[in-house]
Short mmCIF file of C-alpha atoms in Angstrom, two decimals:
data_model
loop_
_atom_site.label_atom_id
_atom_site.label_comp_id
_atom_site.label_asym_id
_atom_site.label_seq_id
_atom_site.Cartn_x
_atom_site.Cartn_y
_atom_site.Cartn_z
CA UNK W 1 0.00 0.00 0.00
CA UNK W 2 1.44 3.48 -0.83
CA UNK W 3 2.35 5.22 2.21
CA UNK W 4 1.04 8.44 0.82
CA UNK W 5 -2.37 6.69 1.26
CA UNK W 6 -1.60 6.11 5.15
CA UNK W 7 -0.38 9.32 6.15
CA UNK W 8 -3.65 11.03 3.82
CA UNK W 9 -3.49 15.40 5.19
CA UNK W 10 -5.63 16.12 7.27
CA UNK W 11 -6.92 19.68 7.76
CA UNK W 12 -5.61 20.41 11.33
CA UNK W 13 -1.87 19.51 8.88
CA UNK W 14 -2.95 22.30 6.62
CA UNK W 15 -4.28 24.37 9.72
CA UNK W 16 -0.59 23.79 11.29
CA UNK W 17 1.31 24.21 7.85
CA UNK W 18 -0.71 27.67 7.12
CA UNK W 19 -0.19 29.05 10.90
CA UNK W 20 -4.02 29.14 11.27
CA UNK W 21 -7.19 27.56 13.21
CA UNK W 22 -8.73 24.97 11.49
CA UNK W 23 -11.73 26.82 11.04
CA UNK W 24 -10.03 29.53 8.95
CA UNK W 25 -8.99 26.30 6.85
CA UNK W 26 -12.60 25.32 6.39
CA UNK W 27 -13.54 28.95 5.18
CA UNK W 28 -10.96 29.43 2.75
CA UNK W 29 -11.36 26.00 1.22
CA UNK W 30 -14.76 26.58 1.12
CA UNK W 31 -14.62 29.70 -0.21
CA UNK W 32 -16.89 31.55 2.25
CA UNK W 33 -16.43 35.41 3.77
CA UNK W 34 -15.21 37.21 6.89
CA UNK W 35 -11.86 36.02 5.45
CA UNK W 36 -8.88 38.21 4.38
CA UNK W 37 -7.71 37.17 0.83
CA UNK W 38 -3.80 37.05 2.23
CA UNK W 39 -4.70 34.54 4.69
CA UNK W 40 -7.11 32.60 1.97
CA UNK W 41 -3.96 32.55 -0.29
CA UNK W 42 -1.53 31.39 2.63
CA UNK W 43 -4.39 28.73 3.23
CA UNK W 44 -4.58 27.15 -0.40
CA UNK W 45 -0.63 27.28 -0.59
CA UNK W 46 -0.60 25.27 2.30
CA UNK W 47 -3.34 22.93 1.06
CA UNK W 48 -1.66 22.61 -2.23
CA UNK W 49 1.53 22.04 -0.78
CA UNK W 50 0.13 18.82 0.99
CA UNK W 51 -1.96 17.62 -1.54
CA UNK W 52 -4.95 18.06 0.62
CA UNK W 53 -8.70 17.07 -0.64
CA UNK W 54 -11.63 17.76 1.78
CA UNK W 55 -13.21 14.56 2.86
CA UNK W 56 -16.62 14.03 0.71
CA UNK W 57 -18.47 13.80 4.54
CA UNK W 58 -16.59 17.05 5.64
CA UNK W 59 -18.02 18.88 2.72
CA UNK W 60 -21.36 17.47 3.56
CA UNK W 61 -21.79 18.70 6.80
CA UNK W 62 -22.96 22.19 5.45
CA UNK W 63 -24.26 24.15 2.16
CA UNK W 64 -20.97 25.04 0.11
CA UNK W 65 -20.24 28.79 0.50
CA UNK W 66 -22.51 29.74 3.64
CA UNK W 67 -21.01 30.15 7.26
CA UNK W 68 -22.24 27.92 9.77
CA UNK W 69 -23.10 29.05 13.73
CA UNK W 70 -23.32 27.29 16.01
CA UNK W 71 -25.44 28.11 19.37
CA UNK W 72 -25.36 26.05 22.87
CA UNK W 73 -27.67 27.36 25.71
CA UNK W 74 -27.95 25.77 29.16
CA UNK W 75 -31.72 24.87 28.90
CA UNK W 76 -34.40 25.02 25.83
CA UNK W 77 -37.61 24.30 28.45
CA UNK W 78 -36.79 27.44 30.18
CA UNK W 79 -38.99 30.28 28.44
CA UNK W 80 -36.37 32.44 28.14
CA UNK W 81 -34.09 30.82 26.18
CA UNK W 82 -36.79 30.63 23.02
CA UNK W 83 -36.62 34.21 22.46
CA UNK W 84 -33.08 34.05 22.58
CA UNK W 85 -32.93 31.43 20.18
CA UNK W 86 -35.41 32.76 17.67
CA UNK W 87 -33.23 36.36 17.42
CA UNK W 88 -30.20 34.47 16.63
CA UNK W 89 -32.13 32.30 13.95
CA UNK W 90 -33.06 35.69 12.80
CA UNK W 91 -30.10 37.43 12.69
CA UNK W 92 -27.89 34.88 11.12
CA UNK W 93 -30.79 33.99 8.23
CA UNK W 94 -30.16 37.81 7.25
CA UNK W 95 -26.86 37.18 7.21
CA UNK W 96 -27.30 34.16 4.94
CA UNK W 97 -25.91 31.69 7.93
CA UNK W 98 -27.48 28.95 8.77
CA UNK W 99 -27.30 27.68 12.84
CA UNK W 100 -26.66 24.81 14.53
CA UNK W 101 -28.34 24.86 18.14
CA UNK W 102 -27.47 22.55 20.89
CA UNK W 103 -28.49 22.67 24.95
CA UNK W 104 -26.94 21.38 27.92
CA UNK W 105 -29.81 20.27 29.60
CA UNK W 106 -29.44 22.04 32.28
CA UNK W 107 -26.02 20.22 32.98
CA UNK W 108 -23.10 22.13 32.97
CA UNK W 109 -20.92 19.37 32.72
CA UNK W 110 -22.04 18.71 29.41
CA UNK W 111 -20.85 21.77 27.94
CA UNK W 112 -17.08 21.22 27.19
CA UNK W 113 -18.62 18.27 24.75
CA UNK W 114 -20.80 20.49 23.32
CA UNK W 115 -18.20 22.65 22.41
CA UNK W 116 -15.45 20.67 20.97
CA UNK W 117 -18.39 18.75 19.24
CA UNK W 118 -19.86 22.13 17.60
CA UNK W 119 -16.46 23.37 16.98
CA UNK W 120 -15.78 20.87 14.79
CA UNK W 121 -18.91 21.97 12.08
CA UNK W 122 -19.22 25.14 12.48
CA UNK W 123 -17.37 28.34 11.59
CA UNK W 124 -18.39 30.52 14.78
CA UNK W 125 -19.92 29.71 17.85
CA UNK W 126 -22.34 31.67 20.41
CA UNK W 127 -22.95 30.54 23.57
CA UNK W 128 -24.62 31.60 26.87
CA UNK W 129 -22.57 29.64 29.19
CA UNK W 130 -21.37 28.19 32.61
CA UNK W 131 -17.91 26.61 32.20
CA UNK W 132 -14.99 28.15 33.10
CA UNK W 133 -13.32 30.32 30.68
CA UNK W 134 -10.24 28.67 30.32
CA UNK W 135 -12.33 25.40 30.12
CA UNK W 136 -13.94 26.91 27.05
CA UNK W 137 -10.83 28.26 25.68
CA UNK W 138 -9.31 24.46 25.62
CA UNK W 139 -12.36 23.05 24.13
CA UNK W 140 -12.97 25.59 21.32
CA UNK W 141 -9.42 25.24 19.52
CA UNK W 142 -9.54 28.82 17.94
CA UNK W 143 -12.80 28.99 16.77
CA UNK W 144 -14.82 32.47 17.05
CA UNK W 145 -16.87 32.65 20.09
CA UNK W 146 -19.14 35.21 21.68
CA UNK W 147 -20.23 34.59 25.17
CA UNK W 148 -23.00 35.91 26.73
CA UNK W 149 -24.34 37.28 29.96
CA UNK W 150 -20.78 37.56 30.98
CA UNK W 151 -17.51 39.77 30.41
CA UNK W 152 -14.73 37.44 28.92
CA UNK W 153 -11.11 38.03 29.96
CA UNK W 154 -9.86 36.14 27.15
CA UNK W 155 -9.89 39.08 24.42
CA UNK W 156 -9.90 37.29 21.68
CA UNK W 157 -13.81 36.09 22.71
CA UNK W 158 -16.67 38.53 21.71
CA UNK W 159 -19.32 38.90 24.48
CA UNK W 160 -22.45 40.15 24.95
CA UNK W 161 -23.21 41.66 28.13
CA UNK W 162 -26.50 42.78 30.03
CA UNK W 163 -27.04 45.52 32.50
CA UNK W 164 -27.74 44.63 34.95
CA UNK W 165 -26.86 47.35 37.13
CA UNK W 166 -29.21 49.48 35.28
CA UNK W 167 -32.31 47.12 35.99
CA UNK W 168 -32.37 46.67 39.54
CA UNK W 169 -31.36 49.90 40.74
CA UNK W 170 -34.23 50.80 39.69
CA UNK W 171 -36.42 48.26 40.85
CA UNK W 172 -35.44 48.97 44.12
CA UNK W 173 -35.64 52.74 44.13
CA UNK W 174 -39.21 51.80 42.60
CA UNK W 175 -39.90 49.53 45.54
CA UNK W 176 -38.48 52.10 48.07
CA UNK W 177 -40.49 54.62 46.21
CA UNK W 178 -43.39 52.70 46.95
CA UNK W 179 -42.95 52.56 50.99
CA UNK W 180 -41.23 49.23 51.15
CA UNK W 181 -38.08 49.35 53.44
CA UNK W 182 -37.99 45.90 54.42
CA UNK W 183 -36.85 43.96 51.03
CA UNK W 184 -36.18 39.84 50.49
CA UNK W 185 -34.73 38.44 47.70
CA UNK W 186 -34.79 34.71 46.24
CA UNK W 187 -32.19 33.81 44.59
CA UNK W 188 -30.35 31.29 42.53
CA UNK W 189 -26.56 30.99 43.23
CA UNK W 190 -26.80 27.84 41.06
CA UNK W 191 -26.82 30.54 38.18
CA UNK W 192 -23.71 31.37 38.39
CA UNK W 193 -24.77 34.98 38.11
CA UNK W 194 -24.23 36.92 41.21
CA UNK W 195 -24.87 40.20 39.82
CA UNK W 196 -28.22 40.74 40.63
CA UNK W 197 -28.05 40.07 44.07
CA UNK W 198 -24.71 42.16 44.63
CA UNK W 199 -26.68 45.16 42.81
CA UNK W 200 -29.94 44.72 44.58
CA UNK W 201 -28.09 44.93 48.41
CA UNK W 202 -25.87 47.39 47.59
CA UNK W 203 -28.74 49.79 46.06
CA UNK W 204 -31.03 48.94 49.46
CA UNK W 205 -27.89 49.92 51.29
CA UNK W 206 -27.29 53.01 49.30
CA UNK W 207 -31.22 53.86 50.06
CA UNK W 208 -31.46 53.75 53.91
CA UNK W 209 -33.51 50.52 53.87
CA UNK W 210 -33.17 47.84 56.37
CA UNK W 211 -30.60 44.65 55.57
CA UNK W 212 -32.31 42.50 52.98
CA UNK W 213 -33.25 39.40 53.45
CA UNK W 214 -32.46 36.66 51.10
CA UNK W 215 -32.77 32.94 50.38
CA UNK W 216 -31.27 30.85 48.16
CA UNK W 217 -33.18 28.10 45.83
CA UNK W 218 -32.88 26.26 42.55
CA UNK W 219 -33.93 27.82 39.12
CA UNK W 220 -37.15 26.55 38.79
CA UNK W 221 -41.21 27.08 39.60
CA UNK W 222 -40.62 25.09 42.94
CA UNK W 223 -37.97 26.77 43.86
CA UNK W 224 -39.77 29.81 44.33
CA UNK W 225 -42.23 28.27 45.82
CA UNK W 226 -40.08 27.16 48.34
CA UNK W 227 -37.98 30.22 48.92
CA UNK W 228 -41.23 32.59 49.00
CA UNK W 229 -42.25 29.89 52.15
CA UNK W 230 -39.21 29.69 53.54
CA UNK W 231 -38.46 33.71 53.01
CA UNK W 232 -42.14 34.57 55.06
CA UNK W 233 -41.72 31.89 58.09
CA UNK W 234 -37.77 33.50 58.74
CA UNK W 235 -38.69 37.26 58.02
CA UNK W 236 -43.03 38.28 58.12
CA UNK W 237 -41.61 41.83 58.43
CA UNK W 238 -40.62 41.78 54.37
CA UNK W 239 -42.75 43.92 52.17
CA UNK W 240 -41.33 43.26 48.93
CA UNK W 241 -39.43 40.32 47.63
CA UNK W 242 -37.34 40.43 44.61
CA UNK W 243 -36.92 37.13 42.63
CA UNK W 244 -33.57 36.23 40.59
CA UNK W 245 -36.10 35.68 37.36
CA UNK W 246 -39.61 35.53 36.19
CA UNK W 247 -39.54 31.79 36.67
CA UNK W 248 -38.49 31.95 40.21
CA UNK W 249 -41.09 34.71 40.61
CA UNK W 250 -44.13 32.75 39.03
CA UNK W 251 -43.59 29.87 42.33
CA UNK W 252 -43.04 32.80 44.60
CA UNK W 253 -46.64 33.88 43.76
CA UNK W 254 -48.39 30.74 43.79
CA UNK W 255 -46.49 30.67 47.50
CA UNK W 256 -48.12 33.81 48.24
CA UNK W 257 -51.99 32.52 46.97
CA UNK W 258 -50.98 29.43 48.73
CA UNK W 259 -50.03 30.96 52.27
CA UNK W 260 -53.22 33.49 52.62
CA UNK W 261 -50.30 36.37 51.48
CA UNK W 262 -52.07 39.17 49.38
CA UNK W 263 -50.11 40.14 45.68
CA UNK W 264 -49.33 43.64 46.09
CA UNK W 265 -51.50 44.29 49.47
CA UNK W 266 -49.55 42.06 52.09
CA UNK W 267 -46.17 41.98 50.27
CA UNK W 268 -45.07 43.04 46.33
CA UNK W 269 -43.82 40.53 44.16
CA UNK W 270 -41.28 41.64 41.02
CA UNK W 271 -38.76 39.35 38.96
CA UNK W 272 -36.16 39.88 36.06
CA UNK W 273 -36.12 38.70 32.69
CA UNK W 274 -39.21 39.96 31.30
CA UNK W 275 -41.10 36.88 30.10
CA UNK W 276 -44.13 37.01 28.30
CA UNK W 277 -45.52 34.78 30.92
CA UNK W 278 -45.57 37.56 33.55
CA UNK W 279 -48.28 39.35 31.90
CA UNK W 280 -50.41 35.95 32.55
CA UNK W 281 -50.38 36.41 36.17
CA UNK W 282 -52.80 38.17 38.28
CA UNK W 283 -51.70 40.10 39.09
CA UNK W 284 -49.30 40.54 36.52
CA UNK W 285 -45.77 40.65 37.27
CA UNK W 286 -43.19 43.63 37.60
CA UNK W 287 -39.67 42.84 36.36
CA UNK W 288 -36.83 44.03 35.21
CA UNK W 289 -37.33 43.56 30.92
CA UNK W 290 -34.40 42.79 28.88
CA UNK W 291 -35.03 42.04 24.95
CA UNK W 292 -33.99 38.26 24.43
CA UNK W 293 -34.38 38.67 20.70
CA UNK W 294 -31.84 41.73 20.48
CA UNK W 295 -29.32 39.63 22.30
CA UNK W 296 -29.25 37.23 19.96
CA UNK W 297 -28.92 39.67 17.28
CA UNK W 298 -26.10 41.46 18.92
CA UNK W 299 -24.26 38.16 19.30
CA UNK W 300 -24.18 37.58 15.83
CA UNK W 301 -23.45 40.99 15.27
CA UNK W 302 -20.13 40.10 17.25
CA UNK W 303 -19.57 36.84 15.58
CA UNK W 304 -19.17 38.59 12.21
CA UNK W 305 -16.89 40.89 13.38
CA UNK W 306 -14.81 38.42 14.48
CA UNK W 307 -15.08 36.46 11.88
CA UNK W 308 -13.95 39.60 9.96
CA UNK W 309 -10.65 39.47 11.89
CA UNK W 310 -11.67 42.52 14.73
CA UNK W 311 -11.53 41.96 18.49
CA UNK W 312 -14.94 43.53 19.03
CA UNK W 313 -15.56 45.63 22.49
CA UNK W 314 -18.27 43.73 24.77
CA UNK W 315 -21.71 44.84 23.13
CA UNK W 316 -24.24 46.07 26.29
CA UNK W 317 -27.79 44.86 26.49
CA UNK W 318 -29.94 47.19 28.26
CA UNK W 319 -32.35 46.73 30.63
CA UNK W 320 -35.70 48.90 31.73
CA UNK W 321 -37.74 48.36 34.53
CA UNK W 322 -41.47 46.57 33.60
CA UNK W 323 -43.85 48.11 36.38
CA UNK W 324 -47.15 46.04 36.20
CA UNK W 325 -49.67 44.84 38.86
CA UNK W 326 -48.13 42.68 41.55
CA UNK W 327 -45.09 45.67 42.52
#
């Protein structure tokens, strides 16, 4: 057998040869954009130079000529993640891209195979996330990546970030505003976002009120059901509870009905996210809104800039305060 035929070039050879990821092999070879034309050449040298033929299955895992995303989120079932979804679908369709979404389930020990499975298809990836960064870094083998909900040291990554400051400042001056100077909160260190709660005690602080109370539960229905319970028996005296999202919030109020606890008479219920299915409550839930569709167009928006060869500054989400019924 000719040894030629043993030793066949692989792309990571070509990558190596060409000083470049692998995924700036795929787009040259395949012709696609976001690529500059020195680096293309360099690419195709390299390729020629090894006598290197893309594998008939390689070629099929996506449309000659169009860029290929790929998106991992922690959990499809929870509502917010849809939105999310859909405005990266969006996005990358006007872009001519097509997108390859994967979850976790909820597990974050399943996203480092996510990654380096993904990474292997697709040509950038954007991901809302709870590995550790250099975790991700390992897994991704220099392909683009935007991260969201979070500020990336690495600065090669794009991110997208979310205010969060913004939001709950002004929740609480609304709650203060309001006559409530005894505040809870129920939140979800699980989340890995500590944020909200480090903005929320330091703005009741700021404001005169008394310590906040807070409990800690898992990111789900029950678990505000739980932690609205639990919150009530340990401190009666709170007015106002804050919940770390709309899905928290939703048990917290069923709590409430549950317990005898009037929704905004005995004590004022608001969350964060601003899910549609707030506005199904009676009464209807205050929270702080962010735009889940505008995320995801603002991560792509970072993808093809990096695809483009820029180290994009972290794009900002903004965030308004919802004031409905139940606050």
């Amino acid at each position: 057998m000719d040894e030629r035929q043993d030793k066949r070039p692989t792309l990571r050879d070509v990558a190596r040869l060409a000083g470049v990821s692998h995924q700036t092999v795929s787009r040259a070879i395949n012709d696609k954009g976001e690529i500059d034309p020195e680096t293309r050449r360099r690419v195709l040298d390299a390729a020629r130079q090894l006598h290197y033929r893309p594998s008939r299955f390689a070629r099929g895992l996506v449309r000659p000529g169009t860029t290929t995303l790929g998106l991992i989120v922690p959990d499809v079932v929870n509502p917010f993640f849809p939105e999310l979804i859909a405005g990266v679908i969006d996005a990358a369709g006007q872009a001519g891209w097509q997108v390859l979404v994967s979850s976790g389930q909820d597990d974050v020990t399943r996203e480092p195979g996510l990654l380096r499975a993904l990474s292997g298809q697709v040509d950038a990836l954007v991901c809302y996330l709870f590995t550790p960064e250099t975790v991700i870094a390992d897994a991704i083998e220099g392909v683009p990546l935007v991260l969201m909900n979070q500020r990336p040291r690495n600065p090669a990554f794009g991110a997208v970030e979310i205010d969060v400051v913004g939001g709950v400042r002004a929740l609480v001056r609304h709650l203060a505003g309001r006559g409530h100077r005894r505040l809870g909160m129920i939140d979800c260190p699980g989340a890995n976002d500590a944020a909200r709660r480090t903005v929320f005690l330091a703005e009741a602080a700021e404001l005169g009120l008394a310590p906040a109370a807070v409990v800690d539960v898992e990111q789900s229905v029950a678990g505000g059901e739980d932690g609205f319970a639990r919150l009530s028996a340990a401190h009666p005296e709170v007015t106002a509870v804050f919940c770390f999202n709309d899905l928290v919030a939703v048990g917290a109020h069923r709590a409430a009905r549950r317990l005898g606890r009037a929704v905004p008479g005995d004590v004022a219920l608001a969350g964060y996210d601003g899910l549609t299915l707030g506005e199904l409550l009676d009464p209807s839930l205050t929270t702080v809104y962010l735009d889940k569709r505008r995320m995801g167009e603002l991560a792509v928006a970072q993808a093809r800039r990096l695809l483009s060869g820029e180290r994009p500054e972290p794009a900002v989400l903004e965030t308004r305060l919802l004031v409905r019924e139940s606050a």
